[in-house]
Coordinates of C-alpha atoms in Angstrom, one line a residue:
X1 CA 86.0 79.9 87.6
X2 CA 89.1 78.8 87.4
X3 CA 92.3 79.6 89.4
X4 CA 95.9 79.0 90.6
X5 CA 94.7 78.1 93.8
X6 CA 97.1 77.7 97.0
X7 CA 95.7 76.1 100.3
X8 CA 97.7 77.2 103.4
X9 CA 97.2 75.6 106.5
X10 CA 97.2 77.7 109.8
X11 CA 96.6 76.4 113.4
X12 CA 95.8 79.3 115.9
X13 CA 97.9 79.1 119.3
X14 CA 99.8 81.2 121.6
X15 CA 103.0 79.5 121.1
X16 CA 105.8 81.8 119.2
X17 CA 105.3 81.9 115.4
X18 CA 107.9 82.8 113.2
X19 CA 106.6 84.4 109.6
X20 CA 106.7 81.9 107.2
X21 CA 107.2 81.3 103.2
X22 CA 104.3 79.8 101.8
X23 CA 106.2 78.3 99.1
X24 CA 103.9 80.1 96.8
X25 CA 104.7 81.6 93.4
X26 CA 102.2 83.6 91.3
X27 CA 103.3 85.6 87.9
X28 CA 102.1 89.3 87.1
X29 CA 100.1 87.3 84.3
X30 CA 97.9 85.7 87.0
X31 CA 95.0 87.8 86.1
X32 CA 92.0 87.7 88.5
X33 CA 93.3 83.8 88.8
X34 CA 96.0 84.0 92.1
X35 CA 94.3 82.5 94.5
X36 CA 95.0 82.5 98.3
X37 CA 93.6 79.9 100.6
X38 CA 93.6 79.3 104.1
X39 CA 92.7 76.8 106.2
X40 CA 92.6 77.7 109.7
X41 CA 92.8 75.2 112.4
X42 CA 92.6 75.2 116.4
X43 CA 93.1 72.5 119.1
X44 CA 93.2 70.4 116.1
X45 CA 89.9 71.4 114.5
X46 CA 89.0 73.5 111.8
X47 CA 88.0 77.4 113.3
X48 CA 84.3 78.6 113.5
X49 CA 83.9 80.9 111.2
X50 CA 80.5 81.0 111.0
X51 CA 80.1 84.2 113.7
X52 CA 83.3 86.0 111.9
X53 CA 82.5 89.5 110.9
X54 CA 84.9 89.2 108.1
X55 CA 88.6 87.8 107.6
X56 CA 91.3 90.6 107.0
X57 CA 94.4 90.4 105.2
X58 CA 97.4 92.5 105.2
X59 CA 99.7 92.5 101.9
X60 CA 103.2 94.6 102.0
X61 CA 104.7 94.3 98.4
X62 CA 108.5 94.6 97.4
X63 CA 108.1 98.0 95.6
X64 CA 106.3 99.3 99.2
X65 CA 102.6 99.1 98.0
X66 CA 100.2 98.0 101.2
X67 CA 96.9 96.7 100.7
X68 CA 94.7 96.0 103.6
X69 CA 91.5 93.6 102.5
X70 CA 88.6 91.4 103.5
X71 CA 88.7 87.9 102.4
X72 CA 85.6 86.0 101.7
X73 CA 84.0 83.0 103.1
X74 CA 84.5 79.7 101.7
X75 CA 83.5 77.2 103.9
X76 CA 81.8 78.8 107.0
X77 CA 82.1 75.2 109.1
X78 CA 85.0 74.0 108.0
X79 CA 87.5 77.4 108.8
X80 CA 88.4 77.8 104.8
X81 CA 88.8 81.6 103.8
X82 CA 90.1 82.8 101.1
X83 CA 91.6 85.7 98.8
X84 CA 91.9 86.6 94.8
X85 CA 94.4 88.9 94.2
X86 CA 93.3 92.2 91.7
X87 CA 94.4 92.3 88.2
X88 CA 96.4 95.3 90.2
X89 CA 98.2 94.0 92.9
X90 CA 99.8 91.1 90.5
X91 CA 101.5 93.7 88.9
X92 CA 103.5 94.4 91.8
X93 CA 106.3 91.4 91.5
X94 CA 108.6 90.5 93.9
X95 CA 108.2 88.9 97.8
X96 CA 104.8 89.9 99.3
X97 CA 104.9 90.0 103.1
X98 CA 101.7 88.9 104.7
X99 CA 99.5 88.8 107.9
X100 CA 96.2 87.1 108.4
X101 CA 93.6 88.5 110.5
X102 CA 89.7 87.1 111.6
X103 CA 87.7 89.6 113.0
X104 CA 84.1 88.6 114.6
X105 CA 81.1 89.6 115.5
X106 CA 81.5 90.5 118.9
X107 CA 84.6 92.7 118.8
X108 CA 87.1 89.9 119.4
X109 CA 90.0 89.5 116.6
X110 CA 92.6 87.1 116.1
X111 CA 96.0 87.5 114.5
X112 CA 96.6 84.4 112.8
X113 CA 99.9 84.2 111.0
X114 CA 102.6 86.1 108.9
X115 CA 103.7 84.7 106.1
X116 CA 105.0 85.5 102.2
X117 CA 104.7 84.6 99.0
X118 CA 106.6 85.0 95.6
X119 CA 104.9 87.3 92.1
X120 CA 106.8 86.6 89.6
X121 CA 107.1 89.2 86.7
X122 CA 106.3 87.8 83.2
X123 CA 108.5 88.4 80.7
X124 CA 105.6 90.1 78.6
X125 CA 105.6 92.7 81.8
X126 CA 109.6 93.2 81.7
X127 CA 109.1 96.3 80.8
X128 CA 106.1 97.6 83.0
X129 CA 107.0 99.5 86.5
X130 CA 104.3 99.1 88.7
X131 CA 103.6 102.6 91.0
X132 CA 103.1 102.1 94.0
X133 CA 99.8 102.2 95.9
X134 CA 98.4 102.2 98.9
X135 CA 94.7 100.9 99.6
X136 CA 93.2 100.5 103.1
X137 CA 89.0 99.8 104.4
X138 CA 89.4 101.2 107.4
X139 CA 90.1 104.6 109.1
X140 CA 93.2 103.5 111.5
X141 CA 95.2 102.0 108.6
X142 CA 94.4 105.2 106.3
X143 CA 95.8 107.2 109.6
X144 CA 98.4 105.4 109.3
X145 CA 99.2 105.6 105.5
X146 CA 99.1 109.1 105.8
X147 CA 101.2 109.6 108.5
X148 CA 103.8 107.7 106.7
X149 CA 103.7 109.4 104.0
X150 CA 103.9 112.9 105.8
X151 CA 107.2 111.6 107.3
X152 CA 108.3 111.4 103.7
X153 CA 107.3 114.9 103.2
X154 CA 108.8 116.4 105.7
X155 CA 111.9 114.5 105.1
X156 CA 111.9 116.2 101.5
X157 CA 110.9 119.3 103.3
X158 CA 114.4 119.6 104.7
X159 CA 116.4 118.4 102.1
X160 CA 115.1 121.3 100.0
X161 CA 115.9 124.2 103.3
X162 CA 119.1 122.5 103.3
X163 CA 120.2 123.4 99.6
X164 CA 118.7 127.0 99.9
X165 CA 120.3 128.0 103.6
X166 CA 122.8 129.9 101.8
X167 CA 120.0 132.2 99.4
X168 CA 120.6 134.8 101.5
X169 CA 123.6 135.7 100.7
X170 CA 123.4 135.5 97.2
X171 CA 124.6 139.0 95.5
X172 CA 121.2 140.6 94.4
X173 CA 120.9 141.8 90.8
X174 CA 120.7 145.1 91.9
X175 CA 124.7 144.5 93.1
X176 CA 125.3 142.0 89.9
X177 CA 123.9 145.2 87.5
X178 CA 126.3 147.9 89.1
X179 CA 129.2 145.7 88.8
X180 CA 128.1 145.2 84.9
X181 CA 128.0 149.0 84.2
X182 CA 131.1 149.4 85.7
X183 CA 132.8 147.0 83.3
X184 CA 131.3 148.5 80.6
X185 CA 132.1 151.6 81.5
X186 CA 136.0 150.8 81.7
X187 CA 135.9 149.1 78.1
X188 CA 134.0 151.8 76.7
X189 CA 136.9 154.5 78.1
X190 CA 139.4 152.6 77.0
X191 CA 137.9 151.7 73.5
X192 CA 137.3 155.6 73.0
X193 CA 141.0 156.7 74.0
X194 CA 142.5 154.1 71.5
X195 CA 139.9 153.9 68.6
X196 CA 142.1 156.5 66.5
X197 CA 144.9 154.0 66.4
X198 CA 143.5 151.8 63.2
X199 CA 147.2 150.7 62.6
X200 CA 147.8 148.9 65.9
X201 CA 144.7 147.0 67.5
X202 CA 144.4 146.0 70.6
X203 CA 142.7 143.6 73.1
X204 CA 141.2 144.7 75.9
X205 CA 142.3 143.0 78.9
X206 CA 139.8 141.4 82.0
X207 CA 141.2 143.8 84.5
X208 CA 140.1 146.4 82.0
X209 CA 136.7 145.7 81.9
X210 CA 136.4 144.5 85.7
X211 CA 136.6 140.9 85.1
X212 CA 139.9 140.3 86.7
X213 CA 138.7 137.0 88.4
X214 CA 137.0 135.5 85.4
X215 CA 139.5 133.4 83.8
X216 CA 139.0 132.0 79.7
X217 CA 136.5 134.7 79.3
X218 CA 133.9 134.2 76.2
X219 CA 130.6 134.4 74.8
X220 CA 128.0 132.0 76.1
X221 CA 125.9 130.3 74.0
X222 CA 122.6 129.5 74.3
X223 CA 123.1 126.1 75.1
X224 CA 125.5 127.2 77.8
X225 CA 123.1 129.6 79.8
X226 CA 120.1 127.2 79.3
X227 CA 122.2 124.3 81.1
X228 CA 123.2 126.8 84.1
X229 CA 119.7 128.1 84.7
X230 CA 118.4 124.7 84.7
X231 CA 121.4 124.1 87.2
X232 CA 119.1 123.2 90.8
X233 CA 122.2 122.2 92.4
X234 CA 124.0 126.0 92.4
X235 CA 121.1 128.3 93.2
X236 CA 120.6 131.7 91.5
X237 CA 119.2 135.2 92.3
X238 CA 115.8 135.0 92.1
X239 CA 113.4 137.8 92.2
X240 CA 110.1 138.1 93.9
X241 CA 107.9 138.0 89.9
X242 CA 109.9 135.0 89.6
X243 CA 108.8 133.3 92.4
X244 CA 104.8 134.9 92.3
X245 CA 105.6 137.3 94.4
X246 CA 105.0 140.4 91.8
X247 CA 101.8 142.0 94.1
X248 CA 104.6 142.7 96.7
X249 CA 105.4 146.6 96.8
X250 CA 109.2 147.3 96.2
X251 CA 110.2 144.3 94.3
X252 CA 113.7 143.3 95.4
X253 CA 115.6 140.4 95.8
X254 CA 113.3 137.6 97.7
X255 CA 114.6 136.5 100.8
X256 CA 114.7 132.9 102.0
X257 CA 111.8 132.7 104.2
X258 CA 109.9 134.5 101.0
X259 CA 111.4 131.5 98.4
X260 CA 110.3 128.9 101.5
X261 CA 107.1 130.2 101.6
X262 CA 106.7 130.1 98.4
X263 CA 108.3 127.0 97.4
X264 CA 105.6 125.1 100.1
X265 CA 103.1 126.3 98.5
X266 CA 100.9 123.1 97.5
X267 CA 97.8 125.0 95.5
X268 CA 100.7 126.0 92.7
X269 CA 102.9 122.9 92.8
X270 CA 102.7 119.6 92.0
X271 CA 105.1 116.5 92.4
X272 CA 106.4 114.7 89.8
X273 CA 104.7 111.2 90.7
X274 CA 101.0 113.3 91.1
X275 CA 101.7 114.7 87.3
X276 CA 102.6 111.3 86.1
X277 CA 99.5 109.9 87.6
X278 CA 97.4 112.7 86.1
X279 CA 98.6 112.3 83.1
X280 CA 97.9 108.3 82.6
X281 CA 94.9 108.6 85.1
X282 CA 91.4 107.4 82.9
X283 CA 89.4 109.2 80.9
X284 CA 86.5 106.9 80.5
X285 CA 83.5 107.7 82.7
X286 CA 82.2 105.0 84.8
X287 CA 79.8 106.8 86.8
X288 CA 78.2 110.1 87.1
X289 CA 79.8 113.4 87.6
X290 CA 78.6 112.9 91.9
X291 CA 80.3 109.4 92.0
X292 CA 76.4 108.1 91.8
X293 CA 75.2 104.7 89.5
X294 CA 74.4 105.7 85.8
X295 CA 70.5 105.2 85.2
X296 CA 69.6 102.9 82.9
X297 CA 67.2 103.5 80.2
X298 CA 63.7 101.8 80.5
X299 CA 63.9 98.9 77.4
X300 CA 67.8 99.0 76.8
X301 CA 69.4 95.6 76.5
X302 CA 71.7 94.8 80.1
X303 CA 74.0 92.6 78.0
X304 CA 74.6 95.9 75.5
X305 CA 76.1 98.5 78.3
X306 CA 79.3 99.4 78.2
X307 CA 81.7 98.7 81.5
X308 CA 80.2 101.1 83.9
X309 CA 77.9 101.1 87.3
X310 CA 74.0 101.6 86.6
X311 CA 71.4 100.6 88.6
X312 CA 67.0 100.0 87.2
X313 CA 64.1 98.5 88.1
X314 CA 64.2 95.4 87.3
X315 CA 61.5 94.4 85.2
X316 CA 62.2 97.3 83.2
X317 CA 65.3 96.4 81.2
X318 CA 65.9 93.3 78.7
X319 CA 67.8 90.4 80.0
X320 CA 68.0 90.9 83.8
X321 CA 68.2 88.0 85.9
X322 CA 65.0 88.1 87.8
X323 CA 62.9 90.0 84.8
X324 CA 59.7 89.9 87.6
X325 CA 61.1 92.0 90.3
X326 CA 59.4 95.5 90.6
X327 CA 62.7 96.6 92.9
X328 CA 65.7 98.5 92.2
X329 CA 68.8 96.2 90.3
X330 CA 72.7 97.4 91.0
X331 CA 74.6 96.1 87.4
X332 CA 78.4 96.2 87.9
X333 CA 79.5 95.7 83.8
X334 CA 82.9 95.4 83.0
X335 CA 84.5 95.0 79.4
X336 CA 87.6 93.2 78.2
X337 CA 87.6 93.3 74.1
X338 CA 84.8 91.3 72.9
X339 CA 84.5 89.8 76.6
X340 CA 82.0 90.7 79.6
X341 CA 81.7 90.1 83.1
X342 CA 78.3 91.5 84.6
X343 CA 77.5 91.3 88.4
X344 CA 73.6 91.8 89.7
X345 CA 72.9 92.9 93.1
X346 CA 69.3 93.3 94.5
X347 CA 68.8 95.6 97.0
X348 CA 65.8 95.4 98.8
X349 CA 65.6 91.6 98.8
X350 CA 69.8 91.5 98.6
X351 CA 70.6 88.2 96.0
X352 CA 72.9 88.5 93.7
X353 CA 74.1 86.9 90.5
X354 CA 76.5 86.9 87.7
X355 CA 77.0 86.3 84.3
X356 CA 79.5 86.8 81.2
X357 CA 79.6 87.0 77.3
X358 CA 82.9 85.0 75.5
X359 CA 84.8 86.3 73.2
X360 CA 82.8 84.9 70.2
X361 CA 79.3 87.3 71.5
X362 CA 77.7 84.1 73.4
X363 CA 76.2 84.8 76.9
X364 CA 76.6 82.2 78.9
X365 CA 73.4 82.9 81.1
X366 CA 72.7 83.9 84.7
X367 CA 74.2 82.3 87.8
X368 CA 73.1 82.9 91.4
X369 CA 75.6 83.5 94.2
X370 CA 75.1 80.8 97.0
X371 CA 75.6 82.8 100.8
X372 CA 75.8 81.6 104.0
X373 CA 72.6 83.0 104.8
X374 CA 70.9 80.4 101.9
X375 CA 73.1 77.6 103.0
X376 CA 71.6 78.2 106.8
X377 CA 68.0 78.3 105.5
X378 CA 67.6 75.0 103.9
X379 CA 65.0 72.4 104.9
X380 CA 65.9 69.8 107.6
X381 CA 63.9 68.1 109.6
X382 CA 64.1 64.8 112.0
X383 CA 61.5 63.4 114.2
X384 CA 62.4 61.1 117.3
X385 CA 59.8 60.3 119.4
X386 CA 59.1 56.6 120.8
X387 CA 56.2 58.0 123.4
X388 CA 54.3 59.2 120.7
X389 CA 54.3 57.6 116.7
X390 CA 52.4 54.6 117.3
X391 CA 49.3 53.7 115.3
X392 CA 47.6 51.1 113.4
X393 CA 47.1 50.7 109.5
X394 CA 44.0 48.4 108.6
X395 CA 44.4 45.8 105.7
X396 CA 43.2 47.3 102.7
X397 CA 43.2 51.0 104.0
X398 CA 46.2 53.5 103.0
X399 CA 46.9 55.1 106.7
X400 CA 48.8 57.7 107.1
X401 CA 52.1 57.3 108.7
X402 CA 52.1 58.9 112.4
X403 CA 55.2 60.8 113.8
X404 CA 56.0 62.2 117.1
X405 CA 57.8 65.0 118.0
X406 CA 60.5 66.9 115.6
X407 CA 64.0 66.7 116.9
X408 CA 64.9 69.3 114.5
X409 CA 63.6 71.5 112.3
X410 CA 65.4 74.1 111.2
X411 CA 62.4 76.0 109.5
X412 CA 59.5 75.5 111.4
X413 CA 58.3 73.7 108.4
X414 CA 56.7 70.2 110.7
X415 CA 52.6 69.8 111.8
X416 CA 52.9 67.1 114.6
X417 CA 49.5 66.8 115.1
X418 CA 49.0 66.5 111.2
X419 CA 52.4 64.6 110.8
X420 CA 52.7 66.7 108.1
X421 CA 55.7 69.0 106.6
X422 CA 54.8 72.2 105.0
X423 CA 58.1 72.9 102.6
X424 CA 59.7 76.8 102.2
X425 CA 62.1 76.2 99.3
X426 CA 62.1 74.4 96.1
X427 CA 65.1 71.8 95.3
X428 CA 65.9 68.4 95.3
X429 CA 65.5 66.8 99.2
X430 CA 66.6 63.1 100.7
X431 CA 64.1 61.6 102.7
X432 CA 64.5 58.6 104.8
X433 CA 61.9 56.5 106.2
X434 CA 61.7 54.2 109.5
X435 CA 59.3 51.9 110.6
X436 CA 58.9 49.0 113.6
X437 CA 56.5 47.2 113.6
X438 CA 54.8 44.1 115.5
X439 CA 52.0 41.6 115.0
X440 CA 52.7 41.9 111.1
X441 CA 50.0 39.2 109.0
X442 CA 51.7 36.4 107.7
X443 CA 52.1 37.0 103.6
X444 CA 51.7 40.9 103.7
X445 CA 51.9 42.9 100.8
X446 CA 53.0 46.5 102.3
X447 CA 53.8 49.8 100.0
X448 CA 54.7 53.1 102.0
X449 CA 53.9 56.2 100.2
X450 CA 55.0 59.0 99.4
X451 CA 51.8 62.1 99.1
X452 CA 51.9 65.7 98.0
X453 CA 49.4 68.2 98.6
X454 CA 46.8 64.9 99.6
X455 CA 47.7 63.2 96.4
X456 CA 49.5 59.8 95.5
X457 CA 53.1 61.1 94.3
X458 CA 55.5 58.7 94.5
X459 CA 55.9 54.8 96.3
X460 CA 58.7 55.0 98.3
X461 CA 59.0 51.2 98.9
X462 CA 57.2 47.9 98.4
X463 CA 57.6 46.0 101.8
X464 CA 57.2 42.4 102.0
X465 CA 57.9 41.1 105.5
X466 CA 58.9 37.9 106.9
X467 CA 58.6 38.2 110.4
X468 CA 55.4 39.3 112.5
X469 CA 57.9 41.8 114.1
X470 CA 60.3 43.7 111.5
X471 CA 62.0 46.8 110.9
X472 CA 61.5 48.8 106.9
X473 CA 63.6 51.6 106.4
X474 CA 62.9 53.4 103.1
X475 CA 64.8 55.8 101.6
X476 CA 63.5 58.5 98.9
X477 CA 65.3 61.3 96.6
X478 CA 62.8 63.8 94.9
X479 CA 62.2 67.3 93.8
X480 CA 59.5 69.6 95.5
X481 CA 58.2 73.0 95.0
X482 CA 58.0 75.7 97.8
X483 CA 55.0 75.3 99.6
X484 CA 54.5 71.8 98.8
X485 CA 52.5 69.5 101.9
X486 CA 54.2 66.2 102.1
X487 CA 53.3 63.5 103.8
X488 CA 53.6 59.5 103.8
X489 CA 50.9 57.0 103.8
X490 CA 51.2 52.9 104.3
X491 CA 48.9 50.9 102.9
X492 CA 48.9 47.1 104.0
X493 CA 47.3 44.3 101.6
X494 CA 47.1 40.7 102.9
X495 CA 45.7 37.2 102.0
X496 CA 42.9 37.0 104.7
X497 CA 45.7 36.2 107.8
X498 CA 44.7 37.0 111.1
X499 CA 45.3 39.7 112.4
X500 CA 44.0 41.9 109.4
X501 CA 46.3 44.6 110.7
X502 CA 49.5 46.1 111.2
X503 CA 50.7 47.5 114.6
X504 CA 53.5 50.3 114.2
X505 CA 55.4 50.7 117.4
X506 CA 57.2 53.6 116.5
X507 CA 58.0 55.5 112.9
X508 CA 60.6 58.1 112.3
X509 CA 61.5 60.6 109.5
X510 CA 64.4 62.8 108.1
X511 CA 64.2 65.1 105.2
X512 CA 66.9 67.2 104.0
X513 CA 67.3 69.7 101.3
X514 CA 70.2 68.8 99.2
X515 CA 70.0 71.8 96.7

């Protein structure tokens, strides 16, 4: 993978940190490719991480999105954690505020440091206005979260009583419709006495007709009434049909409380931001209509599915990593154009791997994720024991090489009283080799070697002393399988010297998995 990667260093103390910038600038193009890293130090040594239940990290971004995440383990001994931003949360450009958080496994937490960092917005994404979110993993945060954004509500809450204190005394349009036949009334009286009078016309004046206080009086047009009963700001008569209240016996004008009630109602009304994000919210069905994992056909092709969640049996579908399992597979798929990204999880035995298909239709085949767990089970094993790894190999005669007692071994994989080590995992392992020894035969001719499973595998070293009292160390790099029995053999050839034999006063071994 690669990424825009930034190491921070932290050191945990007590002494007073200010939040700091990180001198760190990713761009809204930065797509799954802004990388955070941190290297956490204390009393001058990197933080054991080993034991941490997860690192947590707090983002507050400049358009007031919050997201509240776990980071991942990099490297468990030597306190590196670190964080790759969402195709999402780039989007949001501007200064990020920050805190850093470990948690572990027995309930203690530290707060490590506050810091920010710069997103830059691409001048491809000028035009693009992130919305704001809000994601959190845990129930205080999302208590919080809401809170907020109930003190939002209610602060729109009032704003809106504030506008409509006065709807009480708004003339009805029981009042407005007796003032109206009035008017008309008066003109039609006064439109009768004169209508004989065809030689002299006449206007009609606004005290005529009731209108006195209306000044410039004319027809409205259309355009004119739509804009004032569209007008928010200077509130109107409203009766109880308009507001759903019709079921109500004697309709009349609606009183304030009735226009509160019904103006809070949340079942009828939406807000602007929830229709917007209606609107663009995705049509495309990733999983099934309960939230669950799409099933996956027995036979289809795994590099064919569309982006989606499915789970199978493993050994039932085409091209799954471990086509031999008889256990149930999660497939996360995910789609970009002609390019894929597909992650496999195992569930009852939990390993998981990934792969991805370019843009020209090659797969590029399946890689296994590496966990701390893996990393903790390799093969190691030292033995140290003066007391007890002393023998003697005959001329002539391969021996096999004695060892004491293990020093370590990490997985029980050592037979002391068969000096023999019994291997769990396959992969590539260094072994290294000591051996004293005294009363050596002048001339000797001595190969230590290497057996697997009680047969000749590989000769580690072809010894050649020139002393009667000398120290071989032999070093070997090999591959073995799992369940592989290893273990070494000397085999001393001479020229007829007295003595015909070779005391070892003490032999020690180290093998170590590498991969």
């Amino acid at each position: 993978m690669i990424y825009k990667d930034s190491d921070v260093h932290f050191n945990i103390s007590s002494q007073i940190k200010r939040s700091v910038s990180a001198n760190i600038q990713f761009s809204t193009q930065d797509i799954n490719t802004a990388k955070l890293t941190f290297s956490l130090t204390k009393d001058g040594v990197p933080l054991p991480i080993s034991q941490a239940t997860h690192g947590k990290l707090f983002m507050r971004f400049a358009d007031g999105s919050k997201f509240y995440v776990n980071t991942e383990v990099q490297d468990a001994l030597g306190g590196v954690i670190f964080y790759v931003l969402t195709s999402d949360q780039v989007t949001h450009y501007g200064t990020v505020q920050a805190e850093l958080y470990v948690n572990y496994d027995n309930g203690q937490k530290l707060s490590v440091h506050k810091f920010s960092f710069e997103i830059d917005r691409a001048l491809v994404d000028q035009d693009i206005a992130p919305v704001a979110e809000y994601y959190v993993d845990d129930f205080e945060s999302l208590k919080a979260v809401i809170q907020e954004m109930a003190d939002d509500a209610e602060q729109v809450l009032a704003e809106l009583q504030k506008k409509f204190e006065n709807l009480d005394n708004i003339e009805t349009k029981e009042g407005a419709q007796e003032k109206a036949d009035a008017a008309e009334a008066g003109a039609k009286a006064y439109t009768d006495e004169h209508a004989a009078k065809t030689d002299n016309p006449h206007k009609v004046t606004k005290s005529q007709v009731g209108l006195s206080n209306v000044d410039n009086v004319k027809q409205a047009s259309k355009t004119d009434f739509d804009g004032h009963v569209a007008d928010t700001a200077n509130p109107h008569a409203v009766t109880k049909a308009q507001v759903g209240l019709s079921n109500v016996d004697n309709v009349k004008q609606a009183s304030k409380t009735e226009f509160d009630t019904h103006n809070s109602d949340n079942t009828r009304h939406i807000t602007a931001s929830e229709r917007t994000k209606w609107n663009a919210g995705q049509l495309f069905k990733l999983t099934e209509d309960s939230g669950d994992r799409n099933l996956i056909p027995d036979g289809t092709d795994l590099l064919t599915l569309p982006s989606g969640l499915y789970y199978a049996v493993s050994n039932k579908i085409i091209n799954s990593p471990d086509p031999n399992a008889v256990e149930w597979f999660h497939y996360d798929v995910s789609t970009n154009n002609a390019r894929k990204t597909i992650v496999v999880t195992a569930t009852a035995n939990p390993k998981r791997w990934f792969g991805t298909i370019h843009t020209d239709g090659s797969f590029k085949g399946w890689h296994r994720f590496i966990t701390e767990d893996d990393f903790l089970k390799k093969t190691f094993v030292e033995t140290y024991d003066f007391d007890n790894s002393s023998f003697t190999a005959t001329e002539g005669i391969v021996t096999k090489i004695k060892f004491g007692a293990a020093r370590a071994d990490d997985q029980s994989e050592y037979d002391q009283t068969k000096s023999e080590v019994t291997l769990k995992n396959s992969g590539l392992y260094l072994i290294r080799i000591y051996i004293s020894a005294t009363a050596i035969p002048a001339n000797s001719d001595i190969s230590l070697i290497c057996y697997v499973n009680d047969a000749h595998y590989q000769t580690i070293s072809y010894w050649y002393p020139s002393r009667t009292t000398q120290t071989e160390v032999a070093i070997l790099q090999q591959k073995f399988s799992s369940g592989d029995k290893v273990t070494f053999h000397i085999f001393p050839k001479v020229t007829g010297s007295t003595p015909s034999s070779v005391n070892v006063k003490s032999a020690f071994l180290t093998m170590s998995q590498i991969r």
